[in-house]
Amino acid sequence: MHQNFPEIAGAAPLAAVEAAVDRATAALAAQQRDDGHWVFELEADATIPAEYVLLRHYLGEPVDTGLEAKIATYLRRIQSAEHHGWGLFHGGAFDVSASVKAYYALKMIGDPVDAPHMARARAAILAAGGAAASNVFTRIQLALFAAGPWSTVPTLPPELILLPRWFPIHLSKMSYWARTVVVPLLVLCSLQPVARNALGVKVDELYTGEKVRPGTKAADTKWLWTHGFNALDVVLKAADGLWPKKTRARAIKACVDFVLERLNGEDGLGAIYPAMANSVMMFDCLGYAQDHPARAIARQSVEKLLVIKEDEAYCQPCVSPVWDTALAAHAMLEAGSDDAEVRARHALEWLKPLQVLDVKGDWAEEKPDVRPGGWAFQYNNAHYPDLDDTAVVVMAMDRARDRTGDDYREAIDRGTEWTVGLQSRNGGWGAFDADNSYHYLNNLPFADHGALLDPPTSDVSARCVSMLAQLGETRDSDRMRAALDFLAKEQMPDGSWFGRWGVNYVYGTWSVLCALNAAGIGPEEPIVAKAVAWLTQIQNPDGGWGEDCESYALDYAGYTPAPSTASQTAWALLGLMAVGEVDSRAVARGIAWLAANQEADGLWGQEMYTGGGFPRVFYLRYHGYPKYFPLWAMARYRNLKRSNTRCVAFGM
C-alpha cells in the first residue's frame, strides 16, 4: 500500500513529477550512443582553445582559417562584457592568465589589436600587471614563443626525473595530472625551443615594463618552505648549463621513456590536454618527424578533443565518457522503466571491458602490492584510473545485478579490492593515488596553481564509503571506522563538507550525506542534523540551490547566495532524501523548481560551471550534469513518495 502524506504548499503533484521523469528519461535515452555509452561535452575556460590555436602555430602547421574563425567566435563570445577579459568560468571574475592566452590566440588568428574588444582586453590585462603577472604555465607558453623571458620561469631541470623516491621533490609525490604535464615540460624548459610562429605574432604590448611578483593560488603556503624553494631556484638558475652532458642526455631520455610508456594511443598522455600538447611539443623539439608514430598519434590525440559546431569551435580539456555513462546509468536505474533498465544494462556492458585489470599504473608506486581493478574517467587512461569513477561504476553494477540478475560479481570484486587497497593512512581516499599529501610541495615556484597534489578529499572518500556500505560492509570494520572518522573531521563548522571535484559545499555535502546514510548513520546524529540544517538554510527563495565557483576563494567565509542550477539543486535533493527528508518542505520546493525549469526537450539547461578541476584555477562545465542528475533526483522523489519506506537503499 502507498502511504498518504499531506501535500506541501508549492509542491509539484506526483502526476506532474511522473510526467517529468518520463520526458527526461526519453530525452536522455535518445542521447545514448549505439554501443551503450553516453558522453557529453566537457567545457573549460578560454585557456584550452587558446592554447590549441597557439599549438598549431608553434608547430608551424598550415593555417585552418575556417576552424580558427570558429574558435575566434567562441573566444569573443565568452569575453566578459563587465571586465573585458576572460574569467575561469561563466560570469567569473577577470583572470590575467586566461586573458593573456585568449588575447594572444585572437591576435594570432588575425583580430586587429585596435579592434574595440582587443583594446578593452589589453587595457584590462595591463591594469592587472600585464603578461608578467600571469601564472607559471602561461609564462612558459609565452617563453616558447620568445614572447616572454625564460628568466621569469622557475627552473625545471630534467634531472628531476632521475632523483630517488626518498628525495623531497619527486615526481611520484605529485598528482597524476602534474606528473604528466611536467615531464614533457622538463624537456621543453631544458632545451628552450622557439615556436615556428610563421606569422611572427608576439604580444609585446601586454608588458608594462615594470617588475611584477606573481601571486599563488595555493592554499596554506608556508613562508619558510616558499623562501627555501625560491633560494633553490636561484641556485638552479646559476647552475644551468653546468649539468654533465651525459647526465642531461640520460635525464631527457628518461622523460621520453616516461611519455612513451604512457602515451595512451589516440587518447593521449594522461588523457588531458596540457599533457598531450606538451608531449607533441616535446617530440617536435627533439626532432621527431611529423609522421613518426609517437608524434603522429600524440598529435591526433589533441584533435579528438575538438568540439566543432556550425558557428563556433573549442577544445575540451579531456573527455568524460566513463563518468557520464556511469552516472547516466544510475539515473536510468532510478527511473526504472523497462526501457530505462535495458539502457542501463547496455551502458554497464559497455563499461565492463574498460576496467583496468592488467596495468599497474603510477598509483602502484605507493601501493605496489595492490592488484589493478579501477576504471578511468576517459575512454582509455590505463595508467591513471580513479577512485571516484570506480566507486560509481561498482555501485551501478551492484544495483543492476540485484535488480536484473546480471553477473557483474567479478568486476565488482576487483573494483572493490583496488579501492580498498588505495585507502590512505588518514582513512580517506584521494582521486588517483594513496597518501599523496606532500603539502610542502605547494610552495614550489612552479606550483602557483595550488593543484600539485591529490590528497584525500571528502567527496571521493564519501563515494568509496558509499560503495563499501552498499556492498554490505558494516560501519564497525576498521577501514570503515577510519573513513567515517575522516569524514567527521572534515565537516565544516557550519555543517557542510568541501567539494573538491564539484562546486562546492553543496556537492561535498550531498556526497557525504549519501555515504552516512549507506553506512547506517541516521538523521538523529548531530553530524547529519547539522548538514541538513545547512542545506535547508541555503536553499534559494525560488526553491532551488546554487553555489558559485568563488566559494573556493582562499578567504572563504561561508556560503554566499548564487543563482539556482539544475545540477546543484539535484545534488541537494539527493543528499536530503538520503537522510530521510523526502517529506520536508525543502525537498518539495526543490522538486517543484526542477519541474518548473524542465525545458521543452525534456532535460535541463545550465550555463553555470559546477564541475571542479583545480580550485581557484580551473573549472569545468559538464554538459551532462543538468541532464542526468535532475532526472535522478525527480525519479528518486517519485519512488520514495510511492513506496512504504522513506529509506534510500543505495550508496548514492
Coordinates of C-alpha atoms in Angstrom, one line a residue, residues 85-597:
G85 CA 38.9 40.0 -20.1
W86 CA 38.2 36.3 -19.6
G87 CA 37.3 34.5 -16.4
L88 CA 37.7 30.9 -15.4
F89 CA 34.0 30.1 -15.5
H90 CA 30.7 31.6 -16.8
G91 CA 30.4 35.1 -15.3
G92 CA 33.6 34.7 -13.4
A93 CA 36.0 37.5 -12.4
F94 CA 38.9 38.6 -14.5
D95 CA 41.8 36.2 -14.7
V96 CA 45.0 37.6 -16.1
S97 CA 46.4 34.3 -17.3
A98 CA 43.3 33.2 -19.2
S99 CA 43.0 36.7 -20.6
V100 CA 46.6 36.8 -21.9
K101 CA 46.2 33.5 -23.7
A102 CA 42.8 34.4 -25.2
Y103 CA 44.2 37.8 -26.4
Y104 CA 47.3 36.1 -27.9
A105 CA 45.2 33.5 -29.7
L106 CA 42.8 36.1 -31.1
K107 CA 45.8 38.2 -32.3
M108 CA 47.3 35.1 -33.8
I109 CA 44.1 34.3 -35.6
G110 CA 44.1 37.8 -37.0
D111 CA 42.0 40.1 -34.8
P112 CA 43.4 43.6 -35.1
V113 CA 44.9 44.9 -31.9
D114 CA 43.0 48.2 -32.3
A115 CA 39.6 46.4 -32.6
P116 CA 37.4 47.5 -29.7
H117 CA 37.3 44.1 -28.0
M118 CA 41.1 43.7 -28.2
A119 CA 41.7 47.2 -26.9
R120 CA 39.4 46.6 -24.0
A121 CA 41.0 43.3 -23.2
R122 CA 44.5 44.8 -23.4
A123 CA 43.6 47.6 -21.1
A124 CA 42.3 45.1 -18.5
I125 CA 45.4 42.9 -18.8
L126 CA 47.7 45.9 -18.3
A127 CA 45.7 47.1 -15.4
A128 CA 46.2 43.7 -13.7
G129 CA 50.0 43.9 -14.2
G130 CA 50.3 42.7 -17.7
A131 CA 51.6 39.4 -19.0
A132 CA 54.3 39.4 -16.4
A133 CA 51.6 38.8 -13.8
S134 CA 50.4 35.6 -15.4
N135 CA 50.9 32.2 -13.8
V136 CA 53.9 29.9 -14.5
F137 CA 52.4 27.8 -17.2
T138 CA 51.3 31.0 -19.1
R139 CA 54.8 32.4 -18.8
I140 CA 56.2 29.1 -20.2
Q141 CA 53.8 29.4 -23.1
L142 CA 55.0 32.9 -23.8
A143 CA 58.7 32.0 -23.5
L144 CA 58.2 29.2 -26.0
F145 CA 57.2 31.9 -28.5
A146 CA 60.0 34.2 -27.5
A147 CA 57.1 36.4 -26.4
G148 CA 58.3 36.5 -22.8
P149 CA 61.6 35.8 -20.9
W150 CA 62.7 32.4 -19.6
S151 CA 64.2 34.2 -16.7
T152 CA 60.8 34.6 -15.0
V153 CA 60.1 30.8 -15.4
P154 CA 61.2 28.6 -12.4
T155 CA 64.0 26.3 -13.4
L156 CA 62.8 22.8 -14.2
P157 CA 65.8 20.6 -14.8
P158 CA 65.0 17.3 -16.4
E159 CA 67.4 15.6 -13.9
L160 CA 64.4 15.8 -11.6
I161 CA 63.2 12.5 -13.1
L162 CA 66.4 10.8 -12.0
L163 CA 66.1 11.6 -8.3
P164 CA 65.5 8.7 -5.9
R165 CA 62.0 8.4 -4.5
W166 CA 63.1 9.4 -1.0
F167 CA 64.1 12.8 -2.2
P168 CA 61.7 15.5 -1.0
I169 CA 61.0 16.7 -4.6
H170 CA 60.0 13.7 -6.6
L171 CA 57.5 13.2 -9.4
S172 CA 55.8 10.3 -7.6
K173 CA 55.0 12.8 -4.8
M174 CA 53.0 15.0 -7.3
S175 CA 49.5 14.3 -8.6
Y176 CA 49.0 12.4 -11.7
W177 CA 48.0 15.4 -13.7
A178 CA 51.0 17.4 -12.5
R179 CA 53.3 14.4 -13.3
T180 CA 52.1 14.0 -16.9
V181 CA 52.1 17.8 -17.6
V182 CA 55.5 18.4 -16.0
V183 CA 57.6 15.5 -17.5
P184 CA 57.5 16.8 -21.2
L185 CA 57.9 20.3 -19.8
L186 CA 61.2 19.3 -18.2
V187 CA 62.5 18.7 -21.7
L188 CA 61.0 21.8 -23.2
C189 CA 62.3 24.0 -20.3
S190 CA 65.7 22.5 -20.7
L191 CA 66.0 22.9 -24.5
Q192 CA 64.0 26.1 -24.6
P193 CA 62.9 25.8 -28.3
V194 CA 61.3 28.7 -30.1
A195 CA 58.0 28.3 -31.9
R196 CA 58.0 28.4 -35.7
N197 CA 55.3 31.1 -35.4
A198 CA 55.4 31.8 -39.2
L199 CA 53.3 34.9 -38.7
G200 CA 55.8 36.3 -36.2
V201 CA 53.0 37.3 -33.8
K202 CA 54.0 38.4 -30.3
V203 CA 52.4 40.3 -27.5
D204 CA 54.9 43.0 -26.5
E205 CA 52.0 45.4 -25.9
L206 CA 50.9 43.2 -22.9
Y207 CA 54.0 44.1 -20.9
T208 CA 54.1 47.1 -18.6
G209 CA 57.9 47.2 -18.3
E210 CA 57.6 47.1 -14.5
K211 CA 58.7 44.1 -12.4
V212 CA 55.8 42.1 -11.1
R213 CA 55.8 39.5 -8.4
P214 CA 53.1 37.0 -9.5
G215 CA 50.9 35.5 -6.7
T216 CA 49.9 32.0 -5.9
K217 CA 46.6 30.2 -5.8
A218 CA 48.0 27.5 -3.4
A219 CA 46.3 27.2 0.0
D220 CA 48.2 27.3 3.3
T221 CA 51.7 28.2 1.9
K222 CA 54.5 28.4 4.4
W223 CA 57.0 31.3 4.5
L224 CA 60.0 29.0 5.3
W225 CA 59.2 26.5 2.5
T226 CA 58.5 29.2 0.0
H227 CA 61.7 31.1 0.6
G228 CA 63.7 27.8 0.7
F229 CA 62.4 26.7 -2.7
N230 CA 62.9 30.2 -4.1
A231 CA 66.5 30.1 -3.0
L232 CA 66.9 26.7 -4.6
D233 CA 65.6 28.1 -7.8
V234 CA 68.2 30.8 -7.7
V235 CA 70.9 28.1 -7.3
L236 CA 69.5 26.1 -10.2
K237 CA 69.4 29.1 -12.4
A238 CA 73.0 29.8 -11.6
A239 CA 74.0 26.2 -12.3
D240 CA 72.1 26.0 -15.5
G241 CA 74.4 24.9 -18.3
L242 CA 76.8 23.2 -15.8
W243 CA 75.0 19.8 -15.7
P244 CA 77.1 17.0 -17.1
K245 CA 76.1 16.3 -20.7
K246 CA 75.8 12.6 -20.2
T247 CA 73.5 13.1 -17.1
R248 CA 71.4 15.6 -19.1
A249 CA 71.1 13.2 -22.0
R250 CA 70.1 10.4 -19.7
A251 CA 67.5 12.6 -18.0
I252 CA 65.9 13.6 -21.3
K253 CA 65.8 10.0 -22.4
A254 CA 64.1 9.1 -19.1
C255 CA 61.5 11.8 -19.7
V256 CA 60.9 10.5 -23.2
D257 CA 60.6 6.9 -22.0
F258 CA 58.1 8.0 -19.3
V259 CA 55.9 9.7 -22.0
L260 CA 56.2 6.8 -24.5
E261 CA 55.1 4.2 -21.8
R262 CA 52.1 6.3 -21.0
L263 CA 51.3 7.7 -24.5
N264 CA 47.9 6.0 -24.4
G265 CA 47.3 5.9 -28.1
E266 CA 44.8 8.4 -29.5
D267 CA 43.6 9.1 -26.0
G268 CA 46.9 10.9 -25.3
L269 CA 49.3 11.3 -22.4
G270 CA 47.3 11.3 -19.2
A271 CA 44.2 11.8 -21.5
I272 CA 44.3 15.5 -20.6
Y273 CA 45.0 18.4 -23.0
P274 CA 48.0 20.1 -21.3
A275 CA 50.0 16.9 -21.0
M276 CA 49.0 15.9 -24.6
A277 CA 50.0 19.2 -26.1
N278 CA 53.3 19.2 -24.1
S279 CA 54.1 15.8 -25.4
V280 CA 53.7 16.9 -29.0
M281 CA 55.9 19.9 -28.5
M282 CA 58.5 17.7 -26.8
F283 CA 58.6 15.3 -29.7
D284 CA 58.9 18.2 -32.1
C285 CA 61.8 19.9 -30.3
L286 CA 63.6 16.5 -30.1
G287 CA 63.4 16.3 -33.9
Y288 CA 60.7 13.6 -34.3
A289 CA 59.3 13.9 -37.8
Q290 CA 55.6 14.7 -38.2
D291 CA 55.0 11.1 -39.4
H292 CA 56.9 9.5 -36.6
P293 CA 54.3 7.1 -34.9
A294 CA 54.7 8.5 -31.4
R295 CA 54.5 12.2 -32.5
A296 CA 51.7 11.5 -35.0
I297 CA 49.5 9.7 -32.5
A298 CA 50.2 12.3 -29.8
R299 CA 49.1 15.0 -32.3
Q300 CA 46.0 13.1 -33.2
S301 CA 45.0 12.8 -29.6
V302 CA 44.7 16.5 -29.4
E303 CA 42.4 16.7 -32.4
K304 CA 40.0 14.3 -30.8
L305 CA 39.2 16.9 -28.1
L306 CA 37.8 19.4 -30.6
V307 CA 34.1 20.3 -30.5
I308 CA 33.2 21.9 -33.9
K309 CA 29.8 23.3 -34.4
E310 CA 28.2 25.3 -37.2
D311 CA 29.4 28.7 -36.0
E312 CA 31.8 28.0 -33.1
A313 CA 34.5 25.6 -32.0
Y314 CA 36.5 25.0 -28.9
C315 CA 38.9 22.4 -27.5
Q316 CA 37.9 20.3 -24.5
P317 CA 40.4 19.7 -21.6
C318 CA 39.6 16.0 -21.8
V319 CA 36.5 13.8 -22.3
S320 CA 34.3 12.2 -19.7
P321 CA 32.6 9.0 -21.2
V322 CA 33.1 6.7 -18.2
W323 CA 31.8 9.3 -15.7
D324 CA 28.9 10.3 -17.9
T325 CA 27.9 6.7 -18.7
A326 CA 28.1 5.5 -15.1
L327 CA 26.0 8.5 -13.7
A328 CA 23.5 8.2 -16.6
A329 CA 23.2 4.5 -15.8
H330 CA 22.3 5.4 -12.2
A331 CA 19.7 7.8 -13.4
M332 CA 18.2 5.2 -15.7
L333 CA 18.1 2.6 -12.9
E334 CA 16.3 5.1 -10.7
A335 CA 13.9 5.9 -13.5
G336 CA 13.1 2.2 -13.5
S337 CA 11.0 1.7 -16.6
D338 CA 11.7 -1.5 -18.6
D339 CA 13.4 0.5 -21.4
A340 CA 15.4 2.5 -18.9
E341 CA 16.7 -0.6 -17.2
V342 CA 17.6 -2.1 -20.6
R343 CA 19.6 1.0 -21.4
A344 CA 21.3 1.0 -18.1
R345 CA 22.4 -2.6 -18.6
H346 CA 23.6 -1.7 -22.1
A347 CA 25.7 1.0 -20.6
L348 CA 27.2 -1.3 -17.9
E349 CA 28.1 -3.8 -20.6
W350 CA 30.0 -1.0 -22.4
L351 CA 31.7 -0.1 -19.1
K352 CA 32.7 -3.6 -18.1
P353 CA 35.6 -4.2 -20.5
L354 CA 37.0 -0.8 -19.7
Q355 CA 38.0 -1.9 -16.2
V356 CA 41.8 -1.8 -15.9
L357 CA 42.9 -5.3 -14.9
D358 CA 46.4 -5.6 -16.4
V359 CA 48.2 -2.3 -15.9
K360 CA 49.9 -1.3 -12.7
G361 CA 49.7 2.5 -13.1
D362 CA 51.6 5.2 -11.2
W363 CA 49.4 4.5 -8.2
A364 CA 51.5 1.3 -7.6
E365 CA 54.5 3.5 -6.6
E366 CA 52.8 3.9 -3.2
K367 CA 50.8 0.6 -3.2
P368 CA 52.9 -1.9 -5.1
D369 CA 51.1 -5.0 -3.7
V370 CA 47.6 -3.9 -4.8
R371 CA 46.1 -5.6 -7.9
P372 CA 44.7 -3.3 -10.6
G373 CA 40.9 -3.1 -10.9
G374 CA 39.8 0.5 -11.4
W375 CA 38.1 2.5 -14.1
A376 CA 39.5 5.7 -15.7
F377 CA 37.5 8.8 -16.4
Q378 CA 38.2 8.8 -20.2
Y379 CA 37.9 6.2 -22.9
N380 CA 41.3 4.9 -22.1
N381 CA 43.8 6.0 -19.4
A382 CA 45.1 2.7 -18.1
H383 CA 47.9 4.2 -16.0
Y384 CA 45.5 6.6 -14.3
P385 CA 42.2 5.0 -13.1
D386 CA 40.5 6.9 -10.4
L387 CA 38.6 6.0 -7.2
D388 CA 35.6 8.2 -7.9
D389 CA 34.7 6.6 -11.3
T390 CA 35.4 3.1 -9.9
A391 CA 33.1 3.6 -6.9
V392 CA 30.3 4.9 -9.1
V393 CA 30.6 2.1 -11.7
V394 CA 30.7 -0.5 -9.0
M395 CA 27.6 0.8 -7.3
A396 CA 25.7 0.9 -10.6
M397 CA 26.8 -2.7 -11.4
D398 CA 25.8 -3.9 -7.9
R399 CA 22.4 -2.2 -8.2
A400 CA 21.8 -3.6 -11.7
R401 CA 22.9 -7.1 -10.5
D402 CA 20.5 -7.0 -7.6
R403 CA 17.6 -5.9 -9.9
T404 CA 18.2 -7.9 -13.1
G405 CA 20.4 -10.8 -12.1
D406 CA 23.2 -9.7 -14.4
D407 CA 26.5 -11.1 -13.2
Y408 CA 29.0 -8.3 -12.5
R409 CA 30.4 -10.1 -9.5
E410 CA 34.0 -10.4 -10.7
A411 CA 34.1 -6.8 -11.9
I412 CA 32.7 -5.6 -8.6
D413 CA 35.1 -7.7 -6.6
R414 CA 38.2 -6.4 -8.5
G415 CA 37.0 -2.8 -8.3
T416 CA 36.4 -3.1 -4.6
E417 CA 39.8 -4.7 -4.0
W418 CA 41.5 -1.9 -5.8
T419 CA 39.5 0.8 -4.0
V420 CA 40.2 -0.7 -0.6
G421 CA 43.9 -1.1 -1.4
L422 CA 44.2 2.7 -2.2
Q423 CA 42.8 3.9 1.1
S424 CA 45.1 6.5 2.6
R425 CA 46.6 6.3 6.1
N426 CA 44.2 9.0 7.4
G427 CA 41.2 6.9 6.4
G428 CA 40.2 8.9 3.3
W429 CA 40.8 8.5 -0.4
G430 CA 42.3 10.7 -3.0
A431 CA 41.2 10.6 -6.6
F432 CA 44.2 8.8 -8.2
D433 CA 46.8 8.0 -5.6
A434 CA 47.0 7.0 -1.9
D435 CA 48.7 9.3 0.6
N436 CA 49.5 12.0 -2.0
S437 CA 49.7 14.6 0.8
Y438 CA 53.1 16.2 0.5
H439 CA 51.7 19.7 1.1
Y440 CA 55.2 21.3 1.3
L441 CA 55.4 20.9 -2.5
N442 CA 52.7 23.5 -2.9
N443 CA 55.4 26.0 -2.0
L444 CA 57.4 25.2 -5.1
P445 CA 57.8 28.1 -7.5
F446 CA 56.1 26.2 -10.3
A447 CA 53.2 25.2 -8.1
D448 CA 51.5 28.6 -8.1
H449 CA 48.3 26.9 -9.4
G450 CA 47.9 25.2 -6.0
A451 CA 47.0 21.9 -7.5
L452 CA 50.2 19.9 -7.4
L453 CA 48.8 17.2 -5.1
D454 CA 46.0 14.7 -4.8
P455 CA 45.3 14.4 -1.1
P456 CA 42.2 12.6 0.3
T457 CA 39.0 14.6 0.0
S458 CA 35.5 14.4 1.4
D459 CA 33.7 13.8 -1.8
V460 CA 35.9 11.0 -3.1
S461 CA 36.1 9.4 0.3
A462 CA 32.4 9.6 0.7
R463 CA 31.9 7.8 -2.7
C464 CA 34.2 5.0 -1.5
V465 CA 32.3 4.7 1.8
S466 CA 29.0 4.6 -0.2
M467 CA 30.3 1.8 -2.3
L468 CA 31.6 -0.3 0.6
A469 CA 28.4 0.2 2.6
Q470 CA 26.2 -0.6 -0.4
L471 CA 28.1 -3.8 -0.8
G472 CA 27.3 -4.7 2.8
E473 CA 30.4 -3.6 4.8
T474 CA 29.4 -2.5 8.2
R475 CA 30.5 0.7 9.9
D476 CA 32.4 -1.1 12.6
S477 CA 35.1 -2.6 10.3
D478 CA 38.5 -1.0 10.8
R479 CA 38.6 0.7 7.4
M480 CA 35.1 2.0 7.6
R481 CA 35.7 3.4 11.1
A482 CA 38.8 5.1 9.8
A483 CA 36.9 6.5 6.8
L484 CA 34.0 7.7 8.8
D485 CA 36.3 9.4 11.3
F486 CA 38.0 11.1 8.4
L487 CA 34.6 12.4 7.1
A488 CA 33.7 13.6 10.6
K489 CA 36.9 15.6 10.9
E490 CA 36.4 17.1 7.5
Q491 CA 32.9 18.6 8.3
M492 CA 32.9 22.4 8.3
P493 CA 31.7 24.3 11.4
D494 CA 28.5 25.2 9.5
G495 CA 27.7 21.5 8.9
S496 CA 28.8 21.3 5.2
W497 CA 31.6 19.4 3.5
F498 CA 34.1 20.7 0.9
G499 CA 33.6 19.5 -2.6
R500 CA 37.0 19.1 -4.4
W501 CA 35.6 17.8 -7.7
G502 CA 32.2 19.6 -7.8
V503 CA 31.1 23.1 -6.9
N504 CA 31.4 23.0 -4.0
Y505 CA 30.0 22.6 -0.5
V506 CA 26.6 21.5 -2.0
Y507 CA 28.5 18.8 -3.9
G508 CA 30.6 17.7 -0.9
T509 CA 27.6 17.7 1.4
W510 CA 25.5 15.6 -1.0
S511 CA 28.3 13.1 -1.3
V512 CA 28.8 12.7 2.4
L513 CA 25.1 12.5 3.3
C514 CA 24.7 9.7 0.8
A515 CA 27.7 7.9 2.4
L516 CA 26.5 8.4 6.0
N517 CA 23.0 7.0 5.1
A518 CA 24.5 4.0 3.4
A519 CA 26.7 3.4 6.5
G520 CA 23.7 3.4 8.8
I521 CA 24.3 6.8 10.4
G522 CA 20.8 8.2 11.0
P523 CA 19.3 11.7 10.8
E524 CA 19.3 11.9 14.6
E525 CA 23.1 12.0 14.6
P526 CA 24.5 15.6 15.0
I527 CA 26.8 15.1 12.0
V528 CA 23.7 14.6 9.8
A529 CA 21.4 17.1 11.5
K530 CA 24.0 19.9 11.1
A531 CA 24.3 19.1 7.4
V532 CA 20.6 19.0 6.8
A533 CA 20.2 22.3 8.6
W534 CA 22.9 23.9 6.4
L535 CA 21.4 22.6 3.1
T536 CA 17.9 23.8 4.2
Q537 CA 19.2 27.2 5.3
I538 CA 21.0 27.9 2.0
Q539 CA 18.0 27.0 -0.3
N540 CA 17.2 29.9 -2.6
P541 CA 13.8 31.7 -2.4
D542 CA 12.9 30.1 -5.7
G543 CA 13.3 26.6 -4.3
G544 CA 16.5 25.6 -6.0
W545 CA 20.1 25.6 -4.9
G546 CA 23.1 27.3 -6.4
E547 CA 26.8 27.9 -5.5
D548 CA 29.4 29.9 -7.3
C549 CA 33.0 28.8 -8.1
E550 CA 34.1 31.8 -6.0
S551 CA 33.3 29.5 -3.0
Y552 CA 36.8 28.1 -3.5
A553 CA 38.3 31.5 -2.5
L554 CA 41.2 31.3 0.0
D555 CA 39.3 33.8 2.2
Y556 CA 36.0 31.9 2.0
A557 CA 33.9 33.0 5.0
G558 CA 30.7 30.9 4.5
Y559 CA 28.1 30.3 1.9
T560 CA 27.3 33.2 -0.5
P561 CA 24.0 33.1 -2.4
A562 CA 24.2 32.2 -6.1
P563 CA 21.5 31.5 -8.7
S564 CA 19.9 28.1 -8.7
T565 CA 21.2 25.5 -11.1
A566 CA 19.7 22.2 -12.1
S567 CA 22.7 20.0 -11.1
Q568 CA 23.2 21.7 -7.7
T569 CA 19.5 21.5 -6.9
A570 CA 19.6 17.8 -7.8
W571 CA 22.6 17.2 -5.5
A572 CA 21.0 19.0 -2.6
L573 CA 17.8 17.0 -3.1
L574 CA 19.6 13.7 -3.4
G575 CA 21.5 14.5 -0.2
L576 CA 18.4 15.5 1.8
M577 CA 16.4 12.5 0.6
A578 CA 19.3 10.1 1.5
V579 CA 18.8 11.1 5.2
G580 CA 15.1 10.9 5.3
E581 CA 14.0 14.4 4.3
V582 CA 11.7 13.3 1.4
D583 CA 8.6 14.8 3.1
S584 CA 10.2 18.0 4.0
R585 CA 9.2 21.4 2.7
A586 CA 12.7 22.0 1.4
V587 CA 12.6 18.8 -0.8
A588 CA 9.1 19.6 -2.1
R589 CA 10.2 23.1 -3.1
G590 CA 13.3 21.8 -4.8
I591 CA 11.4 19.2 -6.8
A592 CA 8.9 21.9 -7.8
W593 CA 11.9 24.0 -9.0
L594 CA 13.1 21.2 -11.2
A595 CA 9.7 20.6 -12.6
A596 CA 9.2 24.3 -13.4
N597 CA 12.6 24.5 -15.1

